[in-house]
Short mmCIF file of C-alpha atoms and ligand atoms in Angstrom, two decimals:
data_model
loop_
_atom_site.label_atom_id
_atom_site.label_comp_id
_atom_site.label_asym_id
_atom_site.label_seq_id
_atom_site.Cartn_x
_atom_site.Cartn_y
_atom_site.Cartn_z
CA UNK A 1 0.00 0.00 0.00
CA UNK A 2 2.87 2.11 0.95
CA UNK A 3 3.18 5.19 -2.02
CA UNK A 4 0.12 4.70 -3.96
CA UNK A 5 -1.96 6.72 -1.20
CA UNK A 6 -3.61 9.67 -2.09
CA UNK A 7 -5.68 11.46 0.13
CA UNK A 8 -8.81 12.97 -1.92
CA UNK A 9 -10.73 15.92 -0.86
CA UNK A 10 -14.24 17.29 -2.39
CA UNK A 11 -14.73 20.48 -0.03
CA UNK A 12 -17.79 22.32 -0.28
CA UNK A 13 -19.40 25.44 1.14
CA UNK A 14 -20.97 23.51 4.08
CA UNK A 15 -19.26 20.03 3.70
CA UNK A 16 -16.45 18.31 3.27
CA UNK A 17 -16.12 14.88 1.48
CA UNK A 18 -12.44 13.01 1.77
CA UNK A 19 -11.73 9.53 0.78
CA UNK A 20 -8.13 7.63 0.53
CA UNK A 21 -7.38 5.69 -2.27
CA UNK A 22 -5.35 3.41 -3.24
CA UNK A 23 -4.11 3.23 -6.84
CA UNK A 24 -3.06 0.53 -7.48
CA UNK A 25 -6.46 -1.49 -6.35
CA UNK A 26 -8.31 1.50 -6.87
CA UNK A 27 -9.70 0.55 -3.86
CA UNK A 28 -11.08 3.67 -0.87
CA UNK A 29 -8.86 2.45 1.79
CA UNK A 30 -11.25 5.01 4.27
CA UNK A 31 -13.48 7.44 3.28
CA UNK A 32 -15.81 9.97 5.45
CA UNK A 33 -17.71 13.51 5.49
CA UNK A 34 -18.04 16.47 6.86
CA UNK A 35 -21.31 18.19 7.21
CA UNK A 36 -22.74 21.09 8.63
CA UNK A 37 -20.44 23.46 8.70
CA UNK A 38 -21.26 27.13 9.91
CA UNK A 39 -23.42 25.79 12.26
CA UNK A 40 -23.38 24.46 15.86
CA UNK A 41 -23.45 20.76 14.88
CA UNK A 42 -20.98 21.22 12.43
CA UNK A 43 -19.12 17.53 12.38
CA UNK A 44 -16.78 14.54 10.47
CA UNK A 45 -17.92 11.45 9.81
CA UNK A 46 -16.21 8.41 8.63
CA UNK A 47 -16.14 4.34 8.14
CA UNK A 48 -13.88 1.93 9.30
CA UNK A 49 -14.28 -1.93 9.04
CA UNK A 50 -18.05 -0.68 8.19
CA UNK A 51 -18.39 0.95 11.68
CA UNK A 52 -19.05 4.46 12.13
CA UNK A 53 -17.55 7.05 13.70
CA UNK A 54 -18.41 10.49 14.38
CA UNK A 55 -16.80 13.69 15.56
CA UNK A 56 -17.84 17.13 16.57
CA UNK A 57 -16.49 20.01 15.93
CA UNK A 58 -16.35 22.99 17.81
CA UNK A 59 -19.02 25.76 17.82
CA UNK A 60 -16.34 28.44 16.57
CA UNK A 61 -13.73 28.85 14.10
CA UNK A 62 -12.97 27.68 10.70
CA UNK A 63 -14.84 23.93 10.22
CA UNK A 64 -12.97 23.29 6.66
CA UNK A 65 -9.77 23.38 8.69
CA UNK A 66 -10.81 21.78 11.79
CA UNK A 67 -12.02 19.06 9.75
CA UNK A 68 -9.02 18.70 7.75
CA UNK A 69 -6.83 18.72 11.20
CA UNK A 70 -9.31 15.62 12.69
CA UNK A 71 -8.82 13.83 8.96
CA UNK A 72 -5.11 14.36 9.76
CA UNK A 73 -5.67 12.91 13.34
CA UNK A 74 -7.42 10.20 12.13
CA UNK A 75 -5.10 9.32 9.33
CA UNK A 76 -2.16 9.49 12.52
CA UNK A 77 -4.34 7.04 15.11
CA UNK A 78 -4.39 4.46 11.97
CA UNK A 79 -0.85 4.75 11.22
CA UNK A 80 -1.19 5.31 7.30
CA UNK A 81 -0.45 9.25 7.10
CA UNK A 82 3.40 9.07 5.95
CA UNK A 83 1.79 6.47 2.93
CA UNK A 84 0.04 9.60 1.77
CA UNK A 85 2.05 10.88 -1.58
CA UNK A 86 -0.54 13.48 -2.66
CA UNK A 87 -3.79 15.21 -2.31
CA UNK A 88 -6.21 15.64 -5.03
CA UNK A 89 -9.14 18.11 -5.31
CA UNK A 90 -11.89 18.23 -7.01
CA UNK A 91 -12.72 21.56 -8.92
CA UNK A 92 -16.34 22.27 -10.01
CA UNK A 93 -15.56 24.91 -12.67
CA UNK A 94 -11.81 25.37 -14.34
CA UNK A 95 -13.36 27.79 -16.55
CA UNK A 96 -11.72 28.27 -20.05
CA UNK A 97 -8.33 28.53 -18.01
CA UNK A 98 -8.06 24.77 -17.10
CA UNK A 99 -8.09 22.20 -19.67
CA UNK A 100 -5.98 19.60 -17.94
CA UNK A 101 -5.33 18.69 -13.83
CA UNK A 102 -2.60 20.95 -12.29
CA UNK A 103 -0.66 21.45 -9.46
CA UNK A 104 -1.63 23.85 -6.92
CA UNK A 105 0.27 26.88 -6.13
CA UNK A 106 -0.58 30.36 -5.02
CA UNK A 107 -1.23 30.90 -8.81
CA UNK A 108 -3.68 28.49 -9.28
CA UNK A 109 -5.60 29.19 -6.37
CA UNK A 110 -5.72 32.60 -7.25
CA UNK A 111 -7.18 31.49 -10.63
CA UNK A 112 -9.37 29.10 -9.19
CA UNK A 113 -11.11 32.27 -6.59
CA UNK A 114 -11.35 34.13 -9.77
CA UNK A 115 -13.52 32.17 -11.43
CA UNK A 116 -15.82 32.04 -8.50
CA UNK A 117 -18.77 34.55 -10.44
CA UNK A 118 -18.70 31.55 -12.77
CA UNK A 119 -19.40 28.87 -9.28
CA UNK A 120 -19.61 30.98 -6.67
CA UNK A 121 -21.23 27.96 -4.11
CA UNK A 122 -18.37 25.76 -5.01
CA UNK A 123 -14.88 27.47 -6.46
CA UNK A 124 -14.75 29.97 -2.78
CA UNK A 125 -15.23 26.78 -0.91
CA UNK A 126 -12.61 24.49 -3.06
CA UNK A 127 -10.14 27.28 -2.13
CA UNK A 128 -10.75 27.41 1.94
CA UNK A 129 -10.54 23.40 1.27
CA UNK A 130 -7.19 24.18 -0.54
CA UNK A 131 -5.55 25.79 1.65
CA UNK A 132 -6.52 23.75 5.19
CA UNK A 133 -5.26 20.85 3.03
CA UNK A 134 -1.76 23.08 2.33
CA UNK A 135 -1.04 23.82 6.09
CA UNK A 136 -1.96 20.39 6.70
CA UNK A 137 0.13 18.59 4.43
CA UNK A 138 2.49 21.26 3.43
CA UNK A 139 5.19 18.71 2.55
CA UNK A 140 3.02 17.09 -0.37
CA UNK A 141 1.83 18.22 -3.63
CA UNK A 142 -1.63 18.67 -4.28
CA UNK A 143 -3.80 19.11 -7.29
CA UNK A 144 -6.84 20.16 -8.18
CA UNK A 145 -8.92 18.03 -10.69
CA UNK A 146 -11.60 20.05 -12.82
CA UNK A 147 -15.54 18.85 -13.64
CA UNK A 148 -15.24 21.05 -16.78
CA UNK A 149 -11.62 20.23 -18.21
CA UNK A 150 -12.90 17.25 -20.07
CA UNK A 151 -15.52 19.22 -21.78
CA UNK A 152 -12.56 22.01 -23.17
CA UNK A 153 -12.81 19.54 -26.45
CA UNK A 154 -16.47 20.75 -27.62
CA UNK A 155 -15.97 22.74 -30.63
CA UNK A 156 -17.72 26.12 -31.09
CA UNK A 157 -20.78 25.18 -32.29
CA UNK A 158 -21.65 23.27 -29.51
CA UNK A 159 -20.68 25.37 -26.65
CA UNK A 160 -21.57 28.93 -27.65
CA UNK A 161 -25.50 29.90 -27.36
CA UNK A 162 -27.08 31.71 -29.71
CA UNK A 163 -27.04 35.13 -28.23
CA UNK A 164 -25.17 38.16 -29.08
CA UNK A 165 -21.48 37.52 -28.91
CA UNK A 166 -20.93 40.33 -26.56
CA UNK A 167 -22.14 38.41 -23.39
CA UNK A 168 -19.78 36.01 -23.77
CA UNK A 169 -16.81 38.47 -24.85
CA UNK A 170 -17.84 40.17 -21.38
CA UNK A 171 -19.00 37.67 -19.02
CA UNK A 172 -17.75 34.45 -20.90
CA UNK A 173 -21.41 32.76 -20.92
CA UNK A 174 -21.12 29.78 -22.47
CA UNK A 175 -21.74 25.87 -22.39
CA UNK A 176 -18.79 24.35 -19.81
CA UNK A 177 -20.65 21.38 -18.88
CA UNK A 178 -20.17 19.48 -15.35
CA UNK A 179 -19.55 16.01 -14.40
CA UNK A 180 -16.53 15.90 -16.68
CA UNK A 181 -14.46 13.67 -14.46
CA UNK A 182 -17.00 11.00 -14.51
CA UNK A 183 -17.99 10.63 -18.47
CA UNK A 184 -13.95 10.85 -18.95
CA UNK A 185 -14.16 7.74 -16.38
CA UNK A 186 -16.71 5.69 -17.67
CA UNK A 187 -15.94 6.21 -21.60
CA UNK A 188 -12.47 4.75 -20.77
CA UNK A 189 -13.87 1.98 -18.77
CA UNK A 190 -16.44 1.21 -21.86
CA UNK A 191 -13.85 1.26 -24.62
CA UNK A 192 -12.37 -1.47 -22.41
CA UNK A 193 -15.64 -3.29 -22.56
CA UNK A 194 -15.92 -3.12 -26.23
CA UNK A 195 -11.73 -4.00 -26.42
CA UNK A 196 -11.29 -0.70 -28.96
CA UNK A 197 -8.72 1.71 -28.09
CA UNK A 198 -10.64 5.55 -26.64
CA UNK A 199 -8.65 7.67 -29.39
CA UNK A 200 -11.25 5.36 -31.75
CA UNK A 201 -14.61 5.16 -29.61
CA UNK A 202 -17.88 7.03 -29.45
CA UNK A 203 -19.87 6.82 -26.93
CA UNK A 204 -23.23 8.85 -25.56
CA UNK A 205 -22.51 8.86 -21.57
CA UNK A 206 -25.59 9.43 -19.50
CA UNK A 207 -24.56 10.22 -15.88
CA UNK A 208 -27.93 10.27 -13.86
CA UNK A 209 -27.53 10.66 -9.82
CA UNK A 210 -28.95 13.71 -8.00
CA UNK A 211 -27.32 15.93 -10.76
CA UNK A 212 -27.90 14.42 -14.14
CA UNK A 213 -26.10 15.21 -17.79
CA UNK A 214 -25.73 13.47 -21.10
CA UNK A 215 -22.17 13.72 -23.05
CA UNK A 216 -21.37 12.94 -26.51
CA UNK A 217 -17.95 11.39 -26.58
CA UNK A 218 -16.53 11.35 -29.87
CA UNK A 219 -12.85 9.52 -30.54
CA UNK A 220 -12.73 9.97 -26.67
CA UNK A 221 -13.32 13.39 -26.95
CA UNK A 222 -16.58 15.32 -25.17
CA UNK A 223 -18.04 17.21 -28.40
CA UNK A 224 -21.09 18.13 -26.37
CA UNK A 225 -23.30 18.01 -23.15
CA UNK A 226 -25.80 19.05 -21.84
CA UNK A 227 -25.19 20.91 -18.46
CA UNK A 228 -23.92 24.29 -19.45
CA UNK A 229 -22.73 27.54 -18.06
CA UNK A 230 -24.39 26.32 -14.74
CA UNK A 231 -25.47 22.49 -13.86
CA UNK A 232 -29.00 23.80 -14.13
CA UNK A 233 -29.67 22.98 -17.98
CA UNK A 234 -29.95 19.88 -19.79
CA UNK A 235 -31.68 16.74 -17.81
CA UNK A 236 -34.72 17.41 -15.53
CA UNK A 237 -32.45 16.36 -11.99
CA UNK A 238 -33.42 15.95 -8.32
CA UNK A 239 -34.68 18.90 -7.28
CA UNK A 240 -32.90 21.00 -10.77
CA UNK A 241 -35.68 21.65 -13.52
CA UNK A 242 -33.20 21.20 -16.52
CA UNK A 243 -33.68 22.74 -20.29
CA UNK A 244 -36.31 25.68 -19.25
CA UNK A 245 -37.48 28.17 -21.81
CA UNK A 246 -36.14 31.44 -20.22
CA UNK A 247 -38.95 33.40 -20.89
CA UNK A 248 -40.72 31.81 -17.75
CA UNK A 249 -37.80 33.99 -15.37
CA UNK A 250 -39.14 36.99 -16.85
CA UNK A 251 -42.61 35.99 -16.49
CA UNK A 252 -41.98 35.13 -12.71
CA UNK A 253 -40.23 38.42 -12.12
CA UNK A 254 -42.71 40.10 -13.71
CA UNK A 255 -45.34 38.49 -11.36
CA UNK A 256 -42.91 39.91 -8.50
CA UNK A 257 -40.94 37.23 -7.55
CA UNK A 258 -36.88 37.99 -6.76
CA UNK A 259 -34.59 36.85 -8.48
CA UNK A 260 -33.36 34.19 -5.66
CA UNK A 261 -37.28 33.59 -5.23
CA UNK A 262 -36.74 32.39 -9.15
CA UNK A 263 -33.24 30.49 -8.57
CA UNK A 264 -34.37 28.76 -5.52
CA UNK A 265 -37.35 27.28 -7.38
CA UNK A 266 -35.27 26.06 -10.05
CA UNK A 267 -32.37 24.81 -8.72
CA UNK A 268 -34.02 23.15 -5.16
CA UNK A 269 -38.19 22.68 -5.26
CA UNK A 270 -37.84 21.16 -9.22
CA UNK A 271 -37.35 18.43 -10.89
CA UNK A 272 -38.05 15.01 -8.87
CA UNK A 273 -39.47 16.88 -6.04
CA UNK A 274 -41.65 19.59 -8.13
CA UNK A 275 -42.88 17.53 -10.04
CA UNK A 276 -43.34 14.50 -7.74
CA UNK A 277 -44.37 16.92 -5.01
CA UNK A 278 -42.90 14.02 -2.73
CA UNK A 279 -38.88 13.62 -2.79
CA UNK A 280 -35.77 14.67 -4.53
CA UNK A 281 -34.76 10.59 -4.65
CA UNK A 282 -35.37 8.36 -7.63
CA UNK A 283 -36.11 5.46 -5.56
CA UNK A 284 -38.88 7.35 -3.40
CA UNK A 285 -40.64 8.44 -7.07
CA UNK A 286 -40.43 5.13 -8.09
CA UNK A 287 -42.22 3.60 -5.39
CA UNK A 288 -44.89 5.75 -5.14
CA UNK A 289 -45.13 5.50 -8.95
CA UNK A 290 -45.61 1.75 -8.01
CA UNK A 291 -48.57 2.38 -5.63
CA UNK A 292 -50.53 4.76 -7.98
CA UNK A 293 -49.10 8.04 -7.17
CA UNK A 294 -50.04 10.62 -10.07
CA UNK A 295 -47.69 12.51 -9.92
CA UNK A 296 -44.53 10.62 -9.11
CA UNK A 297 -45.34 8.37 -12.83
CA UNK A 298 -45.49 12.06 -14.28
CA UNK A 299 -42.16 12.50 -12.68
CA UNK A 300 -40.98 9.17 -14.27
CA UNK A 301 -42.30 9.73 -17.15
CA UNK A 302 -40.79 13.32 -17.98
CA UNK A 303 -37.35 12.80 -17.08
CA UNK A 304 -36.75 8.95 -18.62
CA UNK A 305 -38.30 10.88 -21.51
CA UNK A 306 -36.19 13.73 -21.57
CA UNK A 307 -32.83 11.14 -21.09
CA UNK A 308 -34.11 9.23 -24.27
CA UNK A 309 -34.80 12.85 -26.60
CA UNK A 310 -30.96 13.85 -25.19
CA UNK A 311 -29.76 10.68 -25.81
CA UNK A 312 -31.23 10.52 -30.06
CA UNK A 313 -29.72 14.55 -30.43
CA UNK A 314 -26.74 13.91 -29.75
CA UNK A 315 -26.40 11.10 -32.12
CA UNK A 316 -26.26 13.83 -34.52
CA UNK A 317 -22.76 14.76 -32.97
CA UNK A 318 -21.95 11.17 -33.87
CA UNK A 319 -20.33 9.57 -36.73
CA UNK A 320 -21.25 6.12 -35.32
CA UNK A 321 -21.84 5.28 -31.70
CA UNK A 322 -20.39 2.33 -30.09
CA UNK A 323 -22.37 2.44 -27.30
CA UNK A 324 -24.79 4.24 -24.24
CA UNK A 325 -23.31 4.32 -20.94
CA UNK A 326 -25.32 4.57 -17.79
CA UNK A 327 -23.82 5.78 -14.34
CA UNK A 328 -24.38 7.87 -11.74
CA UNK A 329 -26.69 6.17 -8.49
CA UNK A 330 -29.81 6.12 -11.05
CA UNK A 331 -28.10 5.13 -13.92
CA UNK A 332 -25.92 2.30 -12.02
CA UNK A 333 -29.30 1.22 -9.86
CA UNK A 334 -32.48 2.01 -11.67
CA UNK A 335 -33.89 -0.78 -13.92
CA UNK A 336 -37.62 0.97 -14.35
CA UNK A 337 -35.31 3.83 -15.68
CA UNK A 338 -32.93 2.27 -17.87
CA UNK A 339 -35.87 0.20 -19.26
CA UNK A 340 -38.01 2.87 -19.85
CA UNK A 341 -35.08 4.70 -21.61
CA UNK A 342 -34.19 1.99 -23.89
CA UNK A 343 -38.02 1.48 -24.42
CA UNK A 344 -38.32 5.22 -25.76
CA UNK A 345 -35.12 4.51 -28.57
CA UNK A 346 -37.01 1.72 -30.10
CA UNK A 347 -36.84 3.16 -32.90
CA UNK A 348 -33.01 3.27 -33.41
CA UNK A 349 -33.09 -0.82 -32.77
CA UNK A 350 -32.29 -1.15 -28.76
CA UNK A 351 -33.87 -4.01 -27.13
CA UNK A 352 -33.38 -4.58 -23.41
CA UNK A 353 -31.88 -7.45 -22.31
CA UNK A 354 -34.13 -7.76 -19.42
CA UNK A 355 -32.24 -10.02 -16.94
CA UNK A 356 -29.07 -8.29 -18.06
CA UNK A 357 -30.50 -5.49 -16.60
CA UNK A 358 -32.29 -6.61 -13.86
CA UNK A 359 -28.34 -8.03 -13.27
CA UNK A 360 -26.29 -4.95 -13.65
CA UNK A 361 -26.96 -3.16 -9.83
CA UNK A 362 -25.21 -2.35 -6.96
CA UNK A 363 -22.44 -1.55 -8.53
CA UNK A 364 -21.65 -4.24 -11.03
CA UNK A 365 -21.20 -3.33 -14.56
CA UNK A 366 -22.60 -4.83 -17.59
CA UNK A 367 -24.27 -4.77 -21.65
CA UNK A 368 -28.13 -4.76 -21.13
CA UNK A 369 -28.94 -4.78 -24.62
CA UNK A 370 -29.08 -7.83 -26.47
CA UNK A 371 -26.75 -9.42 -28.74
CA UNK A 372 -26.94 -8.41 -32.07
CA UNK A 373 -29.07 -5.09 -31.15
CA UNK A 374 -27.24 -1.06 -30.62
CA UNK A 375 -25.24 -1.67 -27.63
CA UNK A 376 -26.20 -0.06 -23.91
CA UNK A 377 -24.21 -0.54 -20.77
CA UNK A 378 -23.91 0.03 -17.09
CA UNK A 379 -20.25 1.29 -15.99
CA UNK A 380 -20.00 2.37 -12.71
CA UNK A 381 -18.34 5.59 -11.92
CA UNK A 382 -15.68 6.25 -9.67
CA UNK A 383 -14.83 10.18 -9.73
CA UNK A 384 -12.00 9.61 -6.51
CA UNK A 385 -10.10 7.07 -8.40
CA UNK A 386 -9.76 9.48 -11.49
CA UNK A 387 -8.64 12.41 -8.92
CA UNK A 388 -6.36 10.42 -7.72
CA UNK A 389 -5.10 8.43 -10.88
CA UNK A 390 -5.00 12.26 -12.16
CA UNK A 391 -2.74 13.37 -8.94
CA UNK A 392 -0.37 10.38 -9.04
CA UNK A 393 0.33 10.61 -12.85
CA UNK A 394 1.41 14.53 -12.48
CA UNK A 395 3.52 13.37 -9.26
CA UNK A 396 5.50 11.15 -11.49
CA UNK A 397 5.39 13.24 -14.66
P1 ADP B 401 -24.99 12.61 -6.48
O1 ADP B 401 -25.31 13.31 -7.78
O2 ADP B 401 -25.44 13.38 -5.28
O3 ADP B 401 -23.60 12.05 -6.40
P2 ADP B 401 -25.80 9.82 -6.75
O4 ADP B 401 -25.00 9.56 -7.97
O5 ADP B 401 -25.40 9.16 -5.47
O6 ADP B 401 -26.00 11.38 -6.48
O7 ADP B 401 -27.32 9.41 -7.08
C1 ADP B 401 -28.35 9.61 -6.17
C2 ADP B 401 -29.63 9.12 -6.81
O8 ADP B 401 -29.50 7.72 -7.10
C3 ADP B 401 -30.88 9.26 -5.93
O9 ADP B 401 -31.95 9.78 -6.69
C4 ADP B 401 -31.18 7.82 -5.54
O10 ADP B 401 -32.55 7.59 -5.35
C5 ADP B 401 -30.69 7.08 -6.77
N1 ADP B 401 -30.50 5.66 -6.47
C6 ADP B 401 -29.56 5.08 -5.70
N2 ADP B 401 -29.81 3.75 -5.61
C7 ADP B 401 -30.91 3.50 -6.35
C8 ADP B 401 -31.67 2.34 -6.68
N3 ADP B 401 -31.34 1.15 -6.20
N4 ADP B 401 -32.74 2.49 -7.49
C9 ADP B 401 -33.10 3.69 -7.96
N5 ADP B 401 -32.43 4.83 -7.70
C10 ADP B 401 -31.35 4.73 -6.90
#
């Protein structure tokens, strides 16, 4: 185990996530969370031998770096923190500036803070992360691993809206796209599948968990996807409403909402939950759906619908496609979904292979189409390993 640890931190604005992995078995060798932070039961969480353990922290001062010193702690009491070579980070939004993991410096996390008005919930908080993680470790290199590098390969045509050029000359409003980390994951893992080297692979990668997107992966490339300047467009989500004609903002504003009034609705109470009216979670919608429940099957219903119309554009991006990738907790879990998906592209030839399907869950990966039909496939993601695959490979470079 000794040198292929690297400590991997996702730090949010009120949370914390850290896992250690190992890459050589790509195996999370501990992982944990922290939650609550700014408020009084701010605290770290973690799991060892399946048992968990839990930690307060205290009622003032910084909780990123109070967590970070306990993770330290921890990593002490179980004698692994001189294994540790690295620490990765994930970034939500590299901007145009990042196409590629890099390591941190003063430089970068000056970058990284200003490109906060493009996430200003997540870039600020990456940074605090950042630096706890710097005074903690300040003999290791760190990097920081970007959700948008992947998707620096879409050409102009698919990341520039069609608006005046001037707002993106002054604000830079364009498509980024999110979740770049895990279609870059998954495509690799399905070219392996198919035994056909990336540089010569196509895929359409659906990543469906809380946050949802479609990519178009062309000779291992993204060409297109469908979250954008913000994760808010594309796939109807868990509480995000997705593609939205915009005209409905000005409408609510007009009817004398504020403008957080307006983001609040369609960032938290849509999607799943709007439309449901019960939950956020797939697997709530779907068993209500089971017992009757109106509007969780309208819930069902719009967003395996929306997955299958993203899915049959961006075949159009496509000069053949070797194959649709499911991931993400829906996408790796969700038969009724993935049926009903595959159900809706009948008319491109994909047939469910039914006890394939019902077969490829809790994390075990698998072709549920059948033979001699347009492939479809489950891949499980695994964002940490990439980060720390990522951090390791620059370490040796
Ligand atoms: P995040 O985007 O927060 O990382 P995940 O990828 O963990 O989210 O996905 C969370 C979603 O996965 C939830 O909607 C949850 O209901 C769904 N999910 C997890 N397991 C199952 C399952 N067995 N069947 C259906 N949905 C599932």
């Amino acid at each position: 185990m000794s040198n292929s640890l690297v400590l991997v931190i996702n730090s949010g604005s009120s949370s914390l996530k850290f896992a250690l992995i190992d890459t050589v078995s790509g195996e999370a060798t501990l992982n944990g969370l922290g939650e609550c932070f700014g408020l009084a039961d701010a605290n770290v969480s973690w799991k060892i031998d399946g048992k968990k353990h839990e930690f307060q922290l205290s009622d003032n001062g910084n909780h990123h770096k109070q967590a970070i010193d306990r993770i330290v702690a921890l990593l002490e009491e179980q004698g692994i923190k001189q294994d540790i070579v690295a620490v990765g980070h994930r970034v939500v939004h590299g901007g145009e500036k990042f196409t590629q993991t890099v390591k941190i410096d003063e430089t970068v996390l000056q970058e990284i803070e200003n490109l906060s008005d493009l996430a200003p919930l997540h870039n600020p908080a990456h940074v605090v992360g950042m630096r706890a993680a710097i005074a903690a470790f300040p003999a290791l290199s760190q990097y920081a691993v970007f959700d948008t590098a992947f998707h620096q390969t879409m050409p102009a045509k698919a990341y520039t809206g069609a608006i005046s050029s001037k707002l993106y000359d002054d604000y830079g409003i364009r498509r980024y796209g999110f979740h770049g980390t895990s279609h870059y994951f998954v495509s690799r893992e399905a070219a392996k599948v198919i035994n056909k080297p990336i540089e010569k692979s196509s895929f359409i990668s659906v990543h469906l968990g809380n946050g949802a997107s479609v990519c178009a992966i062309k000779d291992g490339q993204s060409v297109d996807t469908s979250m954008g300047f913000t994760p808010l467009s594309g796939l109807m989500m868990g509480t995000r409403c997705g593609d939205l004609d915009p005209g409905i903002i000005e409408f609510l504003l007009k009817k004398g909402w504020s403008p957080e009034q307006v983001f609040k609705e369609l960032n938290s109470n849509s999607g799943f939950l709007g439309v449901s009216g019960l939950t956020s979670d797939c697997r709530g919608v779907i068993e209500a759906m089971e017992e009757g429940h109106v509007g969780a099957t309208l819930a069902f219903e719009i967003f395996t619908y929306r997955v299958a119309k993203y899915i049959a554009s961006y075949m159009v991006a496509l000069d053949e496609l070797d194959g649709i990738i499911f991931t993400g907790g829906i996408g790796e879990n969700s038969l009724p979904i993935r049926s009903q998906i595959l159900k809706s592209l009948k008319i491109f030839g994909y047939r469910e292979d039914e006890a394939a399907n019902a077969d490829a869950r809790f994390g075990k990966d698998g072709v549920i189409t059948q033979a001699n039909t347009p492939l479809a496939m489950v891949i499980p993601t695994n964002e940490e390993w990439v980060i720390a695959k990522e951090s390791m490979a620059l370490l040796h470079a």
